[in-house]
Amino acid sequence: MLDIKYIRDNIDDVKDALAKKGFSFNDVEFGRLDDARKKALTEAQSLQAEKKKASKQIGQLIGQGMSPEEAKAQVMSGLDADITRAEQAAKQVESDLREMLMAIPNVPLAEVPAGNDEDDNVEVLKWGEPREFSFEPKDHVDVGEPHGLNFDAGAVVAGSRFAVMSGPIARMHRALTQFMLDMHTLEHGYEETYVPYLVNRQALEGTGQLPKFEEDLFKIPQAQGDKDLYMIPTAEVPVTNLLRDTVNDVELPVKKVAHTPCFRSEAGSYGRDTRGMIRQHQFDKVELVQFVKAEDSEKTLEELTGHAEAILQKLNLPYRKVILCGGDLGFSAAKTYDLEVWLPGQQKYREISSCSTFGDYQARRMQARWRNPQTGKPELLHTLNGSGLAVGRTLVAILENYQEEDGSVSVPVALRPYMGGTERISTAKVGTERKGV
């Protein structure tokens, strides 16, 4: 949520910056609600002041011989009702203004390029050279099916956009998760964290998924009298909310990594990526989250993105890094880098990680603060997160980039210790080893 004072003092700049995201900020409505809020609060405070004066008058009348009931009736007649009315009006306009603020996206940083969609994103770098194949490379669906990747079984059990993995594919998926967690905890300094896969509405409001994106979520109605829960779309939600409604006397940065399944309805993607694992209702991610001081926010984005890149580099998967344009930038993000891995089966780069800084936008919604030891005062944290990486899409990239003409798949060197030394998976019951890959 944006700071109301910041909006008030920079309304034209805010309007222009939000236009970069394709958001039309109604400054007239904001001004009306802001003025109404001030007026309602002033009226309620004025009536409370009158009530204090009236209390003194009641005492004077009682001293002159009037009964307490008569004195109160004479002085307070209608005042309590006016106070109640004024306070209710103030609460209503506060609620209306908060509802408006909750629907306003974060302001993009100045360096975010203008543009409408992913076609306008700006490439920052490329790493690695796509492999030259001596045969026509297949996509991951055809490569993975003989090794235990089954979409038909997923459809039988749950419907479209679900997969079942068995045998070596399931093992590689698990190995990738462990490899990523080990790198981020042992080499990059993150603390491994286990979190709930179901969260309440307040948690999703805190990170910005609600109220705008409810149709993208899987909602779990609870028993009568209980609040509904939602399946997490990403570990960003529960991990970031760990510091909600707190003032932390902690040494910054706080760095956390969590592996979770993620659940998305993909409500706006009908007809897109219907084949394979690119866009599933259920998928696994290893998520990186950092809480930092305001002055460290932008440099931390570079660091966090580098941690995700390190996974791709260790696996020797060619990728490119792009900065998202305003029109492709997420609701809560101030700046985002996407990492896109090369997929030979599609002959294109596809997103495998998004790394974002949110400034104090999420922290203000969650009231996540730290105590500055120099001033002794609470300050809003800055939050960042990124996929380090999406496990299923990393599996896709390995199947396509490491496929062989005979249908087998070489195992990346960095992953072999997590697969018992296996160098290649094949359709044979016992995978053959392959040296020097």
PDB file of N, CA, C and O in Angstrom, residues 136-149 151 169 275-277 345 399-400 403-404 406-409 427:
ATOM      1  N   GLU A 136      16.822 -33.485 -34.248  1.00  0.00           N
ATOM      2  CA  GLU A 136      15.731 -32.558 -33.957  1.00  0.00           C
ATOM      3  C   GLU A 136      15.328 -32.704 -32.488  1.00  0.00           C
ATOM      4  O   GLU A 136      14.809 -33.747 -32.084  1.00  0.00           O
ATOM      5  N   PRO A 137      15.569 -31.688 -31.654  1.00  0.00           N
ATOM      6  CA  PRO A 137      15.246 -31.826 -30.234  1.00  0.00           C
ATOM      7  C   PRO A 137      13.738 -31.872 -30.002  1.00  0.00           C
ATOM      8  O   PRO A 137      12.962 -31.185 -30.676  1.00  0.00           O
ATOM      9  N   LYS A 138      13.346 -32.685 -29.044  1.00  0.00           N
ATOM     10  CA  LYS A 138      11.936 -32.809 -28.676  1.00  0.00           C
ATOM     11  C   LYS A 138      11.608 -31.852 -27.532  1.00  0.00           C
ATOM     12  O   LYS A 138      12.492 -31.342 -26.856  1.00  0.00           O
ATOM     13  N   ASP A 139      10.318 -31.649 -27.300  1.00  0.00           N
ATOM     14  CA  ASP A 139       9.939 -30.871 -26.117  1.00  0.00           C
ATOM     15  C   ASP A 139       9.893 -31.798 -24.903  1.00  0.00           C
ATOM     16  O   ASP A 139       9.987 -33.024 -25.028  1.00  0.00           O
ATOM     17  N   HIS A 140       9.740 -31.223 -23.719  1.00  0.00           N
ATOM     18  CA  HIS A 140       9.859 -31.994 -22.476  1.00  0.00           C
ATOM     19  C   HIS A 140       8.769 -33.048 -22.325  1.00  0.00           C
ATOM     20  O   HIS A 140       8.971 -34.051 -21.637  1.00  0.00           O
ATOM     21  N   VAL A 141       7.613 -32.835 -22.949  1.00  0.00           N
ATOM     22  CA  VAL A 141       6.532 -33.814 -22.851  1.00  0.00           C
ATOM     23  C   VAL A 141       6.957 -35.126 -23.500  1.00  0.00           C
ATOM     24  O   VAL A 141       6.824 -36.209 -22.915  1.00  0.00           O
ATOM     25  N   ASP A 142       7.512 -35.032 -24.717  1.00  0.00           N
ATOM     26  CA  ASP A 142       7.941 -36.234 -25.422  1.00  0.00           C
ATOM     27  C   ASP A 142       9.194 -36.843 -24.812  1.00  0.00           C
ATOM     28  O   ASP A 142       9.344 -38.070 -24.774  1.00  0.00           O
ATOM     29  N   VAL A 143      10.090 -35.985 -24.314  1.00  0.00           N
ATOM     30  CA  VAL A 143      11.304 -36.502 -23.685  1.00  0.00           C
ATOM     31  C   VAL A 143      10.962 -37.192 -22.363  1.00  0.00           C
ATOM     32  O   VAL A 143      11.474 -38.267 -22.040  1.00  0.00           O
ATOM     33  N   GLY A 144      10.093 -36.589 -21.578  1.00  0.00           N
ATOM     34  CA  GLY A 144       9.829 -37.072 -20.227  1.00  0.00           C
ATOM     35  C   GLY A 144       8.895 -38.254 -20.137  1.00  0.00           C
ATOM     36  O   GLY A 144       8.974 -39.037 -19.171  1.00  0.00           O
ATOM     37  N   GLU A 145       8.029 -38.440 -21.108  1.00  0.00           N
ATOM     38  CA  GLU A 145       7.002 -39.496 -21.002  1.00  0.00           C
ATOM     39  C   GLU A 145       7.586 -40.892 -20.796  1.00  0.00           C
ATOM     40  O   GLU A 145       7.128 -41.637 -19.909  1.00  0.00           O
ATOM     41  N   PRO A 146       8.640 -41.294 -21.514  1.00  0.00           N
ATOM     42  CA  PRO A 146       9.186 -42.638 -21.268  1.00  0.00           C
ATOM     43  C   PRO A 146       9.857 -42.784 -19.904  1.00  0.00           C
ATOM     44  O   PRO A 146      10.082 -43.905 -19.447  1.00  0.00           O
ATOM     45  N   HIS A 147      10.161 -41.672 -19.246  1.00  0.00           N
ATOM     46  CA  HIS A 147      10.888 -41.712 -17.976  1.00  0.00           C
ATOM     47  C   HIS A 147       9.988 -41.475 -16.765  1.00  0.00           C
ATOM     48  O   HIS A 147      10.488 -41.378 -15.640  1.00  0.00           O
ATOM     49  N   GLY A 148       8.669 -41.363 -16.988  1.00  0.00           N
ATOM     50  CA  GLY A 148       7.767 -41.258 -15.837  1.00  0.00           C
ATOM     51  C   GLY A 148       6.983 -39.967 -15.717  1.00  0.00           C
ATOM     52  O   GLY A 148       6.367 -39.719 -14.676  1.00  0.00           O
ATOM     53  N   LEU A 149       6.979 -39.117 -16.768  1.00  0.00           N
ATOM     54  CA  LEU A 149       6.191 -37.882 -16.748  1.00  0.00           C
ATOM     55  C   LEU A 149       4.850 -38.165 -17.412  1.00  0.00           C
ATOM     56  O   LEU A 149       4.799 -38.468 -18.606  1.00  0.00           O
ATOM     57  N   PHE A 151       0.907 -36.894 -17.959  1.00  0.00           N
ATOM     58  CA  PHE A 151      -0.146 -35.886 -17.846  1.00  0.00           C
ATOM     59  C   PHE A 151      -1.537 -36.516 -17.900  1.00  0.00           C
ATOM     60  O   PHE A 151      -2.488 -35.971 -17.347  1.00  0.00           O
ATOM     61  N   ILE A 169      12.034 -39.455 -13.150  1.00  0.00           N
ATOM     62  CA  ILE A 169      11.571 -38.064 -13.243  1.00  0.00           C
ATOM     63  C   ILE A 169      11.233 -37.539 -11.852  1.00  0.00           C
ATOM     64  O   ILE A 169      11.596 -36.410 -11.493  1.00  0.00           O
ATOM     65  N   ARG A 275      -0.006 -27.448 -23.205  1.00  0.00           N
ATOM     66  CA  ARG A 275       0.796 -28.665 -23.304  1.00  0.00           C
ATOM     67  C   ARG A 275       1.934 -28.613 -22.286  1.00  0.00           C
ATOM     68  O   ARG A 275       2.690 -27.640 -22.216  1.00  0.00           O
ATOM     69  N   GLY A 276       2.031 -29.664 -21.481  1.00  0.00           N
ATOM     70  CA  GLY A 276       3.197 -29.807 -20.630  1.00  0.00           C
ATOM     71  C   GLY A 276       3.126 -29.090 -19.300  1.00  0.00           C
ATOM     72  O   GLY A 276       2.057 -28.754 -18.795  1.00  0.00           O
ATOM     73  N   MET A 277       4.312 -28.807 -18.730  1.00  0.00           N
ATOM     74  CA  MET A 277       4.439 -28.366 -17.350  1.00  0.00           C
ATOM     75  C   MET A 277       4.649 -26.864 -17.184  1.00  0.00           C
ATOM     76  O   MET A 277       4.847 -26.387 -16.065  1.00  0.00           O
ATOM     77  N   GLY A 345      13.116 -27.317 -27.215  1.00  0.00           N
ATOM     78  CA  GLY A 345      11.881 -27.854 -27.794  1.00  0.00           C
ATOM     79  C   GLY A 345      10.941 -26.772 -28.274  1.00  0.00           C
ATOM     80  O   GLY A 345      10.109 -27.003 -29.153  1.00  0.00           O
ATOM     81  N   LEU A 399      15.329 -31.585 -19.093  1.00  0.00           N
ATOM     82  CA  LEU A 399      14.869 -32.602 -20.048  1.00  0.00           C
ATOM     83  C   LEU A 399      15.127 -32.163 -21.486  1.00  0.00           C
ATOM     84  O   LEU A 399      15.536 -32.976 -22.329  1.00  0.00           O
ATOM     85  N   GLU A 400      14.906 -30.890 -21.774  1.00  0.00           N
ATOM     86  CA  GLU A 400      15.065 -30.420 -23.162  1.00  0.00           C
ATOM     87  C   GLU A 400      16.520 -30.155 -23.521  1.00  0.00           C
ATOM     88  O   GLU A 400      16.958 -30.451 -24.639  1.00  0.00           O
ATOM     89  N   GLN A 403      18.720 -33.740 -23.345  1.00  0.00           N
ATOM     90  CA  GLN A 403      18.219 -34.929 -24.030  1.00  0.00           C
ATOM     91  C   GLN A 403      19.253 -35.456 -25.028  1.00  0.00           C
ATOM     92  O   GLN A 403      20.063 -34.699 -25.571  1.00  0.00           O
ATOM     93  N   GLU A 404      19.191 -36.754 -25.250  1.00  0.00           N
ATOM     94  CA  GLU A 404      20.068 -37.396 -26.220  1.00  0.00           C
ATOM     95  C   GLU A 404      19.229 -38.046 -27.319  1.00  0.00           C
ATOM     96  O   GLU A 404      18.020 -38.268 -27.162  1.00  0.00           O
ATOM     97  N   ASP A 406      19.042 -41.019 -28.401  1.00  0.00           N
ATOM     98  CA  ASP A 406      18.462 -42.328 -28.105  1.00  0.00           C
ATOM     99  C   ASP A 406      17.311 -42.252 -27.100  1.00  0.00           C
ATOM    100  O   ASP A 406      16.774 -43.273 -26.675  1.00  0.00           O
ATOM    101  N   GLY A 407      16.924 -41.024 -26.679  1.00  0.00           N
ATOM    102  CA  GLY A 407      15.811 -40.860 -25.751  1.00  0.00           C
ATOM    103  C   GLY A 407      16.233 -40.740 -24.303  1.00  0.00           C
ATOM    104  O   GLY A 407      15.401 -40.444 -23.436  1.00  0.00           O
ATOM    105  N   SER A 408      17.492 -40.976 -24.020  1.00  0.00           N
ATOM    106  CA  SER A 408      17.978 -40.830 -22.648  1.00  0.00           C
ATOM    107  C   SER A 408      18.198 -39.348 -22.326  1.00  0.00           C
ATOM    108  O   SER A 408      18.150 -38.484 -23.202  1.00  0.00           O
ATOM    109  N   VAL A 409      18.438 -39.065 -21.050  1.00  0.00           N
ATOM    110  CA  VAL A 409      18.684 -37.694 -20.594  1.00  0.00           C
ATOM    111  C   VAL A 409      19.918 -37.701 -19.707  1.00  0.00           C
ATOM    112  O   VAL A 409      19.972 -38.424 -18.699  1.00  0.00           O
ATOM    113  N   THR A 427      15.344 -45.367 -20.498  1.00  0.00           N
ATOM    114  CA  THR A 427      14.128 -46.172 -20.353  1.00  0.00           C
ATOM    115  C   THR A 427      14.423 -47.531 -19.749  1.00  0.00           C
ATOM    116  O   THR A 427      13.512 -48.238 -19.348  1.00  0.00           O
TER     117      THR A 427
END
